[in-house]
mmCIF file of C-alpha atoms in Angstrom:
data_model
loop_
_atom_site.group_PDB
_atom_site.id
_atom_site.type_symbol
_atom_site.label_atom_id
_atom_site.label_comp_id
_atom_site.label_asym_id
_atom_site.label_seq_id
_atom_site.Cartn_x
_atom_site.Cartn_y
_atom_site.Cartn_z
ATOM 1 C CA MET A 24 -22.129 -20.650 2.252
ATOM 2 C CA ALA A 25 -24.943 -22.537 3.977
ATOM 3 C CA VAL A 26 -24.646 -23.196 7.622
ATOM 4 C CA THR A 27 -24.280 -26.957 8.466
ATOM 5 C CA ILE A 28 -25.797 -28.943 11.246
ATOM 6 C CA LYS A 29 -22.190 -29.524 12.484
ATOM 7 C CA GLU A 30 -21.668 -25.722 12.972
ATOM 8 C CA VAL A 31 -24.985 -25.544 15.031
ATOM 9 C CA ALA A 32 -23.851 -28.575 17.134
ATOM 10 C CA ALA A 33 -20.577 -26.900 17.882
ATOM 11 C CA LEU A 34 -22.139 -23.570 18.845
ATOM 12 C CA ALA A 35 -24.816 -25.292 21.079
ATOM 13 C CA GLY A 36 -22.183 -27.752 22.684
ATOM 14 C CA VAL A 37 -24.086 -30.853 21.581
ATOM 15 C CA SER A 38 -23.634 -33.475 19.052
ATOM 16 C CA PRO A 39 -25.062 -33.173 15.387
ATOM 17 C CA SER A 40 -27.461 -36.029 16.142
ATOM 18 C CA THR A 41 -28.863 -33.878 19.024
ATOM 19 C CA VAL A 42 -29.507 -31.026 16.644
ATOM 20 C CA SER A 43 -31.130 -33.365 14.130
ATOM 21 C CA ARG A 44 -33.446 -34.818 16.909
ATOM 22 C CA THR A 45 -34.204 -31.332 18.160
ATOM 23 C CA CYS A 46 -35.381 -30.284 14.708
ATOM 24 C CA LYS A 47 -37.719 -33.362 14.597
ATOM 25 C CA ASP A 48 -38.867 -32.317 18.198
ATOM 26 C CA ASN A 49 -37.745 -35.782 19.379
ATOM 27 C CA PRO A 50 -39.250 -36.240 22.943
ATOM 28 C CA SER A 51 -35.834 -37.829 24.137
ATOM 29 C CA ILE A 52 -34.286 -34.479 24.032
ATOM 30 C CA SER A 53 -34.897 -32.289 27.006
ATOM 31 C CA GLU A 54 -36.665 -28.870 26.752
ATOM 32 C CA GLU A 55 -33.444 -27.152 28.076
ATOM 33 C CA THR A 56 -31.209 -28.786 25.354
ATOM 34 C CA LYS A 57 -33.899 -28.008 22.614
ATOM 35 C CA GLU A 58 -33.906 -24.323 23.586
ATOM 36 C CA LYS A 59 -30.102 -24.108 23.618
ATOM 37 C CA VAL A 60 -30.069 -25.741 20.118
ATOM 38 C CA ARG A 61 -32.728 -23.479 18.839
ATOM 39 C CA ARG A 62 -30.899 -20.373 20.069
ATOM 40 C CA ALA A 63 -27.723 -21.565 18.081
ATOM 41 C CA MET A 64 -29.838 -22.148 15.006
ATOM 42 C CA ALA A 65 -31.300 -18.675 15.194
ATOM 43 C CA GLN A 66 -27.833 -17.161 15.844
ATOM 44 C CA LEU A 67 -26.297 -18.727 12.759
ATOM 45 C CA GLY A 68 -29.379 -18.532 10.465
ATOM 46 C CA TYR A 69 -29.624 -22.318 10.094
ATOM 47 C CA GLU A 70 -32.686 -23.464 8.169
ATOM 48 C CA PRO A 71 -33.672 -27.152 8.653
ATOM 49 C CA GLY A 72 -34.468 -29.164 5.538
ATOM 50 C CA PRO A 73 -37.986 -30.791 4.929
ATOM 51 C CA SER A 74 -36.971 -33.869 6.869
ATOM 52 C CA SER A 75 -35.942 -31.954 9.914
ATOM 53 C CA GLN A 76 -39.051 -29.720 10.378
ATOM 54 C CA ASN A 77 -40.586 -29.789 13.877
ATOM 55 C CA GLY A 78 -43.542 -32.187 14.137
ATOM 56 C CA THR A 79 -44.869 -35.235 15.948
ATOM 57 C CA PRO A 80 -42.417 -38.122 15.659
ATOM 58 C CA GLN A 81 -43.562 -40.856 13.282
ATOM 59 C CA PRO A 82 -44.910 -44.102 14.824
ATOM 60 C CA PRO A 83 -42.559 -46.973 14.613
ATOM 61 C CA ASN A 84 -44.440 -48.830 11.907
ATOM 62 C CA ALA A 85 -44.016 -45.775 9.611
ATOM 63 C CA ARG A 86 -40.127 -45.463 10.048
ATOM 64 C CA THR A 87 -37.827 -46.497 7.232
ATOM 65 C CA ILE A 88 -34.224 -47.708 7.347
ATOM 66 C CA GLY A 89 -32.112 -47.228 4.320
ATOM 67 C CA ILE A 90 -29.656 -50.081 3.491
ATOM 68 C CA ILE A 91 -26.743 -48.760 1.664
ATOM 69 C CA LEU A 92 -24.817 -50.954 -0.706
ATOM 70 C CA PRO A 93 -21.161 -50.077 -1.829
ATOM 71 C CA PRO A 94 -21.137 -48.029 -5.122
ATOM 72 C CA SER A 95 -20.897 -50.464 -8.042
ATOM 73 C CA GLN A 96 -22.090 -51.060 -11.477
ATOM 74 C CA LYS A 97 -22.255 -54.721 -11.159
ATOM 75 C CA GLU A 98 -19.971 -56.530 -8.702
ATOM 76 C CA THR A 99 -22.053 -55.931 -5.597
ATOM 77 C CA TYR A 100 -25.143 -57.606 -6.833
ATOM 78 C CA GLU A 101 -23.115 -60.751 -7.514
ATOM 79 C CA ASN A 102 -21.895 -61.059 -3.975
ATOM 80 C CA SER A 103 -24.026 -63.328 -1.715
ATOM 81 C CA PHE A 104 -22.484 -61.537 1.345
ATOM 82 C CA TYR A 105 -24.712 -58.601 0.844
ATOM 83 C CA LEU A 106 -27.775 -60.803 -0.071
ATOM 84 C CA GLU A 107 -27.441 -62.709 3.241
ATOM 85 C CA THR A 108 -26.874 -59.558 5.272
ATOM 86 C CA ILE A 109 -29.857 -57.875 3.825
ATOM 87 C CA ARG A 110 -31.906 -60.928 4.533
ATOM 88 C CA GLY A 111 -31.000 -60.704 8.212
ATOM 89 C CA ILE A 112 -31.848 -56.942 8.327
ATOM 90 C CA SER A 113 -35.211 -57.517 6.645
ATOM 91 C CA GLN A 114 -36.091 -60.422 8.868
ATOM 92 C CA PHE A 115 -35.472 -58.321 12.030
ATOM 93 C CA CYS A 116 -37.203 -55.220 10.758
ATOM 94 C CA SER A 117 -40.189 -57.179 9.668
ATOM 95 C CA ASN A 118 -40.691 -58.474 13.171
ATOM 96 C CA ARG A 119 -40.416 -55.044 14.608
ATOM 97 C CA GLN A 120 -42.680 -53.360 11.941
ATOM 98 C CA TYR A 121 -40.020 -51.329 10.456
ATOM 99 C CA ILE A 122 -39.644 -50.562 6.720
ATOM 100 C CA ASN A 123 -36.287 -50.988 4.944
ATOM 101 C CA THR A 124 -35.217 -49.859 1.415
ATOM 102 C CA VAL A 125 -32.109 -50.675 -0.504
ATOM 103 C CA ILE A 126 -30.027 -47.790 -1.710
ATOM 104 C CA THR A 127 -27.531 -48.197 -4.656
ATOM 105 C CA GLY A 128 -25.488 -46.145 -6.991
ATOM 106 C CA GLN A 129 -23.158 -46.879 -9.866
ATOM 107 C CA ASP A 130 -20.434 -44.572 -8.330
ATOM 108 C CA GLU A 131 -19.917 -42.500 -5.160
ATOM 109 C CA ASP A 132 -21.508 -39.302 -6.553
ATOM 110 C CA GLU A 133 -24.681 -41.058 -7.568
ATOM 111 C CA LEU A 134 -24.919 -42.882 -4.238
ATOM 112 C CA LEU A 135 -24.512 -39.639 -2.240
ATOM 113 C CA LYS A 136 -27.100 -37.990 -4.292
ATOM 114 C CA VAL A 137 -29.723 -40.632 -3.603
ATOM 115 C CA ILE A 138 -28.797 -40.650 0.091
ATOM 116 C CA ARG A 139 -29.091 -36.854 0.258
ATOM 117 C CA ASP A 140 -32.455 -36.828 -1.541
ATOM 118 C CA LEU A 141 -33.831 -39.526 0.858
ATOM 119 C CA ALA A 142 -32.570 -37.828 4.033
ATOM 120 C CA ARG A 143 -33.759 -34.265 3.032
ATOM 121 C CA SER A 144 -37.308 -35.565 1.914
ATOM 122 C CA GLY A 145 -37.703 -37.412 5.236
ATOM 123 C CA GLN A 146 -38.334 -40.795 3.341
ATOM 124 C CA VAL A 147 -35.545 -42.442 5.312
ATOM 125 C CA ASP A 148 -35.045 -42.060 9.150
ATOM 126 C CA SER A 149 -31.767 -43.924 9.555
ATOM 127 C CA PHE A 150 -29.182 -45.921 7.600
ATOM 128 C CA ILE A 151 -27.267 -49.144 7.703
ATOM 129 C CA ILE A 152 -24.074 -49.238 5.522
ATOM 130 C CA LEU A 153 -23.061 -52.641 4.402
ATOM 131 C CA TYR A 154 -19.493 -52.001 3.909
ATOM 132 C CA SER A 155 -16.570 -50.151 5.536
ATOM 133 C CA ARG A 156 -13.763 -48.370 3.534
ATOM 134 C CA GLN A 157 -11.169 -45.780 4.284
ATOM 135 C CA GLN A 158 -12.008 -41.983 3.746
ATOM 136 C CA ASP A 159 -15.713 -42.704 2.673
ATOM 137 C CA PRO A 160 -17.587 -39.653 1.657
ATOM 138 C CA VAL A 161 -20.974 -41.333 2.638
ATOM 139 C CA ILE A 162 -19.697 -41.596 6.263
ATOM 140 C CA GLU A 163 -18.621 -37.943 6.058
ATOM 141 C CA TYR A 164 -22.081 -36.850 4.936
ATOM 142 C CA LEU A 165 -24.073 -38.860 7.411
ATOM 143 C CA TYR A 166 -21.870 -37.864 10.334
ATOM 144 C CA ASN A 167 -21.700 -34.189 9.548
ATOM 145 C CA GLU A 168 -25.552 -34.012 9.043
ATOM 146 C CA GLY A 169 -26.137 -35.714 12.404
ATOM 147 C CA LEU A 170 -27.998 -38.657 10.797
ATOM 148 C CA LEU A 171 -28.216 -41.932 12.586
ATOM 149 C CA TYR A 172 -26.395 -44.800 10.916
ATOM 150 C CA VAL A 173 -24.840 -48.251 11.719
ATOM 151 C CA LEU A 174 -21.934 -49.617 9.979
ATOM 152 C CA ILE A 175 -21.286 -53.181 9.078
ATOM 153 C CA GLY A 176 -17.583 -53.430 9.343
ATOM 154 C CA LYS A 177 -14.872 -51.760 11.364
ATOM 155 C CA ALA A 178 -15.092 -47.935 11.659
ATOM 156 C CA TYR A 179 -12.271 -45.982 10.099
ATOM 157 C CA GLN A 180 -13.808 -42.573 10.613
ATOM 158 C CA TYR A 181 -15.235 -41.369 13.862
ATOM 159 C CA ALA A 182 -14.686 -44.759 15.579
ATOM 160 C CA ASN A 183 -15.696 -43.718 19.046
ATOM 161 C CA GLN A 184 -19.022 -42.149 17.813
ATOM 162 C CA THR A 185 -19.955 -44.991 15.361
ATOM 163 C CA ILE A 186 -22.182 -47.830 16.059
ATOM 164 C CA TYR A 187 -20.659 -50.876 14.253
ATOM 165 C CA ILE A 188 -21.137 -54.545 13.767
ATOM 166 C CA ASP A 189 -18.122 -56.606 12.590
ATOM 167 C CA ASN A 190 -16.298 -59.794 12.660
ATOM 168 C CA ASP A 191 -12.817 -59.952 14.190
ATOM 169 C CA ASN A 192 -11.189 -59.990 10.670
ATOM 170 C CA LEU A 193 -7.714 -59.924 11.932
ATOM 171 C CA LEU A 194 -8.136 -63.001 14.084
ATOM 172 C CA ALA A 195 -10.025 -64.757 11.209
ATOM 173 C CA GLY A 196 -7.144 -63.991 8.749
ATOM 174 C CA GLN A 197 -4.665 -65.232 11.313
ATOM 175 C CA GLU A 198 -6.641 -68.466 11.943
ATOM 176 C CA ALA A 199 -7.087 -69.125 8.244
ATOM 177 C CA ALA A 200 -3.210 -68.873 7.793
ATOM 178 C CA GLU A 201 -2.497 -71.024 10.808
ATOM 179 C CA TYR A 202 -4.893 -73.647 9.480
ATOM 180 C CA LEU A 203 -2.563 -73.974 6.431
ATOM 181 C CA ILE A 204 0.488 -73.906 8.695
ATOM 182 C CA ARG A 205 -0.799 -76.726 10.694
ATOM 183 C CA LEU A 206 -1.184 -78.732 7.517
ATOM 184 C CA GLY A 207 2.444 -78.210 6.844
ATOM 185 C CA HIS A 208 2.469 -75.355 4.464
ATOM 186 C CA ARG A 209 5.342 -72.830 4.743
ATOM 187 C CA LYS A 210 5.002 -70.876 1.346
ATOM 188 C CA ILE A 211 1.598 -69.210 1.912
ATOM 189 C CA ALA A 212 0.312 -66.309 -0.291
ATOM 190 C CA TYR A 213 -2.637 -63.892 0.204
ATOM 191 C CA LEU A 214 -5.133 -62.869 -2.457
ATOM 192 C CA GLY A 215 -7.340 -60.063 -1.534
ATOM 193 C CA SER A 216 -9.571 -57.270 -2.713
ATOM 194 C CA ASP A 217 -8.926 -53.533 -2.486
ATOM 195 C CA SER A 218 -7.113 -52.878 0.843
ATOM 196 C CA SER A 219 -9.088 -49.651 1.313
ATOM 197 C CA LEU A 220 -11.915 -51.997 2.358
ATOM 198 C CA MET A 221 -11.393 -52.636 6.030
ATOM 199 C CA PHE A 222 -12.321 -56.305 6.045
ATOM 200 C CA SER A 223 -9.703 -57.155 3.430
ATOM 201 C CA ALA A 224 -6.965 -55.040 5.099
ATOM 202 C CA ASP A 225 -7.659 -56.733 8.509
ATOM 203 C CA ARG A 226 -7.636 -60.253 6.997
ATOM 204 C CA ARG A 227 -4.315 -59.536 5.163
ATOM 205 C CA SER A 228 -2.870 -58.202 8.599
ATOM 206 C CA GLY A 229 -4.047 -61.429 10.339
ATOM 207 C CA TYR A 230 -2.440 -63.505 7.683
ATOM 208 C CA GLN A 231 0.852 -61.543 8.092
ATOM 209 C CA LEU A 232 0.691 -61.893 11.847
ATOM 210 C CA ALA A 233 0.367 -65.677 11.553
ATOM 211 C CA LEU A 234 3.485 -65.791 9.357
ATOM 212 C CA ALA A 235 5.402 -63.588 11.843
ATOM 213 C CA ILE A 236 4.310 -65.716 14.910
ATOM 214 C CA HIS A 237 5.632 -68.919 13.098
ATOM 215 C CA HIS A 238 8.840 -67.223 11.876
ATOM 216 C CA LEU A 239 7.856 -67.691 8.224
ATOM 217 C CA PRO A 240 9.205 -65.371 5.502
ATOM 218 C CA GLN A 241 6.947 -62.508 4.365
ATOM 219 C CA ILE A 242 7.488 -62.211 0.606
ATOM 220 C CA PRO A 243 5.961 -58.965 -0.879
ATOM 221 C CA GLU A 244 5.127 -60.774 -4.171
ATOM 222 C CA TYR A 245 3.025 -63.300 -2.248
ATOM 223 C CA CYS A 246 0.401 -60.626 -1.423
ATOM 224 C CA VAL A 247 -1.735 -59.767 -4.409
ATOM 225 C CA GLU A 248 -4.853 -57.521 -4.759
ATOM 226 C CA MET A 249 -7.405 -57.732 -7.459
ATOM 227 C CA PRO A 250 -11.068 -56.570 -8.101
ATOM 228 C CA SER A 251 -13.697 -59.069 -7.238
ATOM 229 C CA SER A 252 -14.728 -59.167 -11.026
ATOM 230 C CA PRO A 253 -11.554 -58.748 -13.170
ATOM 231 C CA ARG A 254 -11.963 -58.574 -16.857
ATOM 232 C CA GLU A 255 -8.909 -60.664 -17.247
ATOM 233 C CA SER A 256 -6.581 -62.784 -15.039
ATOM 234 C CA PRO A 257 -4.260 -60.447 -13.227
ATOM 235 C CA ARG A 258 -0.755 -60.725 -14.593
ATOM 236 C CA LEU A 259 0.894 -60.684 -11.132
ATOM 237 C CA LEU A 260 -1.213 -63.531 -9.890
ATOM 238 C CA VAL A 261 -0.585 -65.661 -12.962
ATOM 239 C CA ASP A 262 3.207 -65.044 -12.834
ATOM 240 C CA LEU A 263 3.283 -65.871 -9.132
ATOM 241 C CA LEU A 264 1.505 -69.205 -9.751
ATOM 242 C CA LYS A 265 3.670 -70.099 -12.712
ATOM 243 C CA GLY A 266 6.904 -69.098 -11.028
ATOM 244 C CA PRO A 267 9.615 -71.528 -9.706
ATOM 245 C CA ASP A 268 8.938 -70.399 -6.059
ATOM 246 C CA ARG A 269 5.268 -70.428 -6.292
ATOM 247 C CA PRO A 270 3.218 -70.730 -3.036
ATOM 248 C CA THR A 271 1.718 -74.142 -1.978
ATOM 249 C CA ALA A 272 -1.255 -72.494 -0.345
ATOM 250 C CA ILE A 273 -3.261 -69.241 -0.541
ATOM 251 C CA VAL A 274 -5.493 -67.426 1.811
ATOM 252 C CA VAL A 275 -8.207 -65.616 -0.170
ATOM 253 C CA SER A 276 -10.326 -62.753 1.198
ATOM 254 C CA ASP A 277 -13.556 -63.714 -0.436
ATOM 255 C CA ASP A 278 -15.230 -66.876 -1.994
ATOM 256 C CA ILE A 279 -15.740 -64.982 -5.284
ATOM 257 C CA LEU A 280 -11.919 -64.361 -5.551
ATOM 258 C CA ALA A 281 -11.428 -68.000 -4.614
ATOM 259 C CA VAL A 282 -13.652 -69.127 -7.584
ATOM 260 C CA ILE A 283 -11.655 -66.901 -9.983
ATOM 261 C CA LEU A 284 -8.476 -68.422 -8.428
ATOM 262 C CA GLU A 285 -9.664 -71.952 -9.099
ATOM 263 C CA ARG A 286 -10.376 -71.053 -12.682
ATOM 264 C CA ILE A 287 -6.826 -69.577 -13.280
ATOM 265 C CA CYS A 288 -5.310 -72.634 -11.689
ATOM 266 C CA MET A 289 -7.366 -74.785 -14.175
ATOM 267 C CA GLU A 290 -6.156 -72.722 -17.156
ATOM 268 C CA ILE A 291 -2.419 -72.988 -16.205
ATOM 269 C CA GLY A 292 -2.609 -76.660 -15.236
ATOM 270 C CA LEU A 293 -2.497 -76.533 -11.359
ATOM 271 C CA SER A 294 -4.489 -79.031 -9.499
ATOM 272 C CA ILE A 295 -6.379 -78.131 -6.319
ATOM 273 C CA PRO A 296 -5.616 -79.273 -3.587
ATOM 274 C CA LYS A 297 -2.565 -81.365 -4.929
ATOM 275 C CA ASP A 298 -0.607 -78.372 -6.236
ATOM 276 C CA LEU A 299 -2.252 -75.573 -4.351
ATOM 277 C CA SER A 300 -4.449 -75.341 -1.265
ATOM 278 C CA ILE A 301 -7.074 -72.666 -1.047
ATOM 279 C CA ILE A 302 -8.893 -71.287 2.111
ATOM 280 C CA SER A 303 -11.331 -68.578 1.640
ATOM 281 C CA PHE A 304 -14.015 -66.490 3.424
ATOM 282 C CA ASN A 305 -17.828 -66.010 3.556
ATOM 283 C CA ASN A 306 -18.804 -69.772 3.059
ATOM 284 C CA SER A 307 -21.321 -68.747 0.391
ATOM 285 C CA LEU A 308 -23.051 -70.909 -2.056
ATOM 286 C CA LEU A 309 -20.172 -70.519 -4.315
ATOM 287 C CA ALA A 310 -18.039 -72.379 -1.779
ATOM 288 C CA ARG A 311 -20.138 -75.533 -2.065
ATOM 289 C CA LEU A 312 -20.723 -75.321 -5.814
ATOM 290 C CA THR A 313 -16.898 -75.351 -6.858
ATOM 291 C CA SER A 314 -14.953 -78.388 -7.574
ATOM 292 C CA PRO A 315 -13.343 -79.114 -5.274
ATOM 293 C CA GLN A 316 -15.623 -77.562 -2.727
ATOM 294 C CA LEU A 317 -13.812 -74.654 -0.737
ATOM 295 C CA THR A 318 -12.755 -74.698 2.748
ATOM 296 C CA SER A 319 -14.194 -71.373 3.934
ATOM 297 C CA MET A 320 -14.440 -69.070 7.062
ATOM 298 C CA ASP A 321 -18.041 -68.484 7.802
ATOM 299 C CA VAL A 322 -18.519 -64.960 8.915
ATOM 300 C CA ASN A 323 -22.301 -65.401 9.962
ATOM 301 C CA SER A 324 -23.394 -62.894 7.319
ATOM 302 C CA CYS A 325 -27.175 -63.134 8.168
ATOM 303 C CA GLN A 326 -26.415 -62.578 11.877
ATOM 304 C CA LEU A 327 -24.404 -59.415 10.973
ATOM 305 C CA GLY A 328 -27.606 -58.026 9.311
ATOM 306 C CA ILE A 329 -29.796 -59.015 12.316
ATOM 307 C CA GLU A 330 -27.488 -57.320 14.840
ATOM 308 C CA ALA A 331 -27.204 -54.230 12.668
ATOM 309 C CA ALA A 332 -30.974 -54.004 12.472
ATOM 310 C CA SER A 333 -31.370 -54.597 16.222
ATOM 311 C CA GLN A 334 -28.834 -51.763 16.972
ATOM 312 C CA ILE A 335 -30.240 -49.263 14.628
ATOM 313 C CA ILE A 336 -33.841 -49.723 15.942
ATOM 314 C CA ASN A 337 -32.599 -49.671 19.465
ATOM 315 C CA HIS A 338 -30.853 -46.324 18.908
ATOM 316 C CA MET A 339 -33.776 -44.882 17.018
ATOM 317 C CA GLU A 340 -36.098 -45.741 19.989
ATOM 318 C CA ASN A 341 -33.542 -44.804 22.667
ATOM 319 C CA PRO A 342 -31.543 -41.753 21.176
ATOM 320 C CA ASN A 343 -29.285 -41.169 24.220
ATOM 321 C CA LEU A 344 -27.615 -44.595 24.073
ATOM 322 C CA LEU A 345 -23.838 -44.605 23.562
ATOM 323 C CA ALA A 346 -22.359 -45.901 20.224
ATOM 324 C CA THR A 347 -22.200 -49.688 20.487
ATOM 325 C CA LYS A 348 -19.548 -52.052 18.950
ATOM 326 C CA ILE A 349 -20.609 -55.711 18.543
ATOM 327 C CA ILE A 350 -18.308 -58.587 17.255
ATOM 328 C CA VAL A 351 -20.084 -61.512 15.493
ATOM 329 C CA PRO A 352 -18.106 -64.783 15.853
ATOM 330 C CA HIS A 353 -16.763 -66.716 12.746
ATOM 331 C CA TYR A 354 -15.951 -70.331 12.263
ATOM 332 C CA LEU A 355 -14.079 -72.538 9.859
ATOM 333 C CA VAL A 356 -15.949 -75.029 7.434
ATOM 334 C CA GLU A 357 -13.424 -77.542 6.327
ATOM 335 C CA ARG A 358 -13.997 -79.052 2.742
ATOM 336 C CA ASP A 359 -11.792 -80.452 0.073
ATOM 337 C CA SER A 360 -9.695 -77.395 -1.216
ATOM 338 C CA CYS A 361 -6.883 -77.877 1.448
ATOM 339 C CA ARG A 362 -4.385 -80.549 2.145
ATOM 340 C CA ALA A 363 -0.746 -81.076 3.189
ATOM 341 C CA PRO A 364 1.810 -80.022 0.618
ATOM 342 C CA ASP A 365 2.958 -82.805 -1.689
ATOM 343 C CA SER A 366 6.515 -82.931 -0.024
ATOM 344 C CA LEU A 367 4.930 -83.564 3.374
ATOM 345 C CA SER A 368 2.481 -86.114 2.066
ATOM 346 C CA GLN A 369 5.159 -88.143 0.435
ATOM 347 C CA SER A 370 7.483 -88.036 3.336
ATOM 348 C CA SER A 371 4.716 -89.379 5.661
ATOM 349 C CA SER A 372 3.640 -92.090 3.308
#
């Protein structure tokens, strides 16, 4: 079985990234540390790949950053969050004369193969991952190989060693629910994507925290998950909206899901916001194109990309920096998809 960079790091008493930089003869690593790493490599019989061979470091304007999209056949390319984030990354990289390339795959296996090939061939020097999910094999590979990466989203694995840029999604979910509570809603549901995605899990937790703070009941049926591009309307959601105890408002984890929710409401005869108030996230173009336009939490997608590019370049040029955590602020954009529930409107008129 081939010796891994992690095993070399353990024997030498250094981090995997130090081994990787030693293989590239990075000037930021002291000669004493390099010698210790090289002795460990020789003892274990470790053979560096093509991208790890000793040599003169590349000048900054020849260095390439890989931007990793989540594995998907279609849905990812329809989500403006990723496009805005890539715009921020590209803008910053261009100003600093770094190249970036987008990395995609239809599934995890295909995505991992592309990442491995790019890393081993030396075509990509570091990576920005545009998503964060639990037990991600991409993170496992990058960490174990000592490759430099920045995560957009909260780290689930190796949190203390990971550079990540995120919103405070728990707070944002709480504020979204509290906005509806201030309008007078007491029967508030949550519609989110896969809870293995860290942003959706945190927004759901924030929603639940707001209900707990305000002593509102937490009804399991009021929390619904669905893919961002379902082939048909999810039965659980339709049944909830048609039921006698249906919610008067819903916190939705993404504008795309909110648009799907609006369509379902139209199909079953619910009027927004008269029958149902909707507050969503991302403040994308979709939020402004719907009728009524969506009240949405803006997460500063472009700024997330700018901060990620800034951090990856900073750590490429200063390899001994500690892992950084940056929180980008969010803000609420009020539009026409929310109002007080009918019972409250009638009692105050």
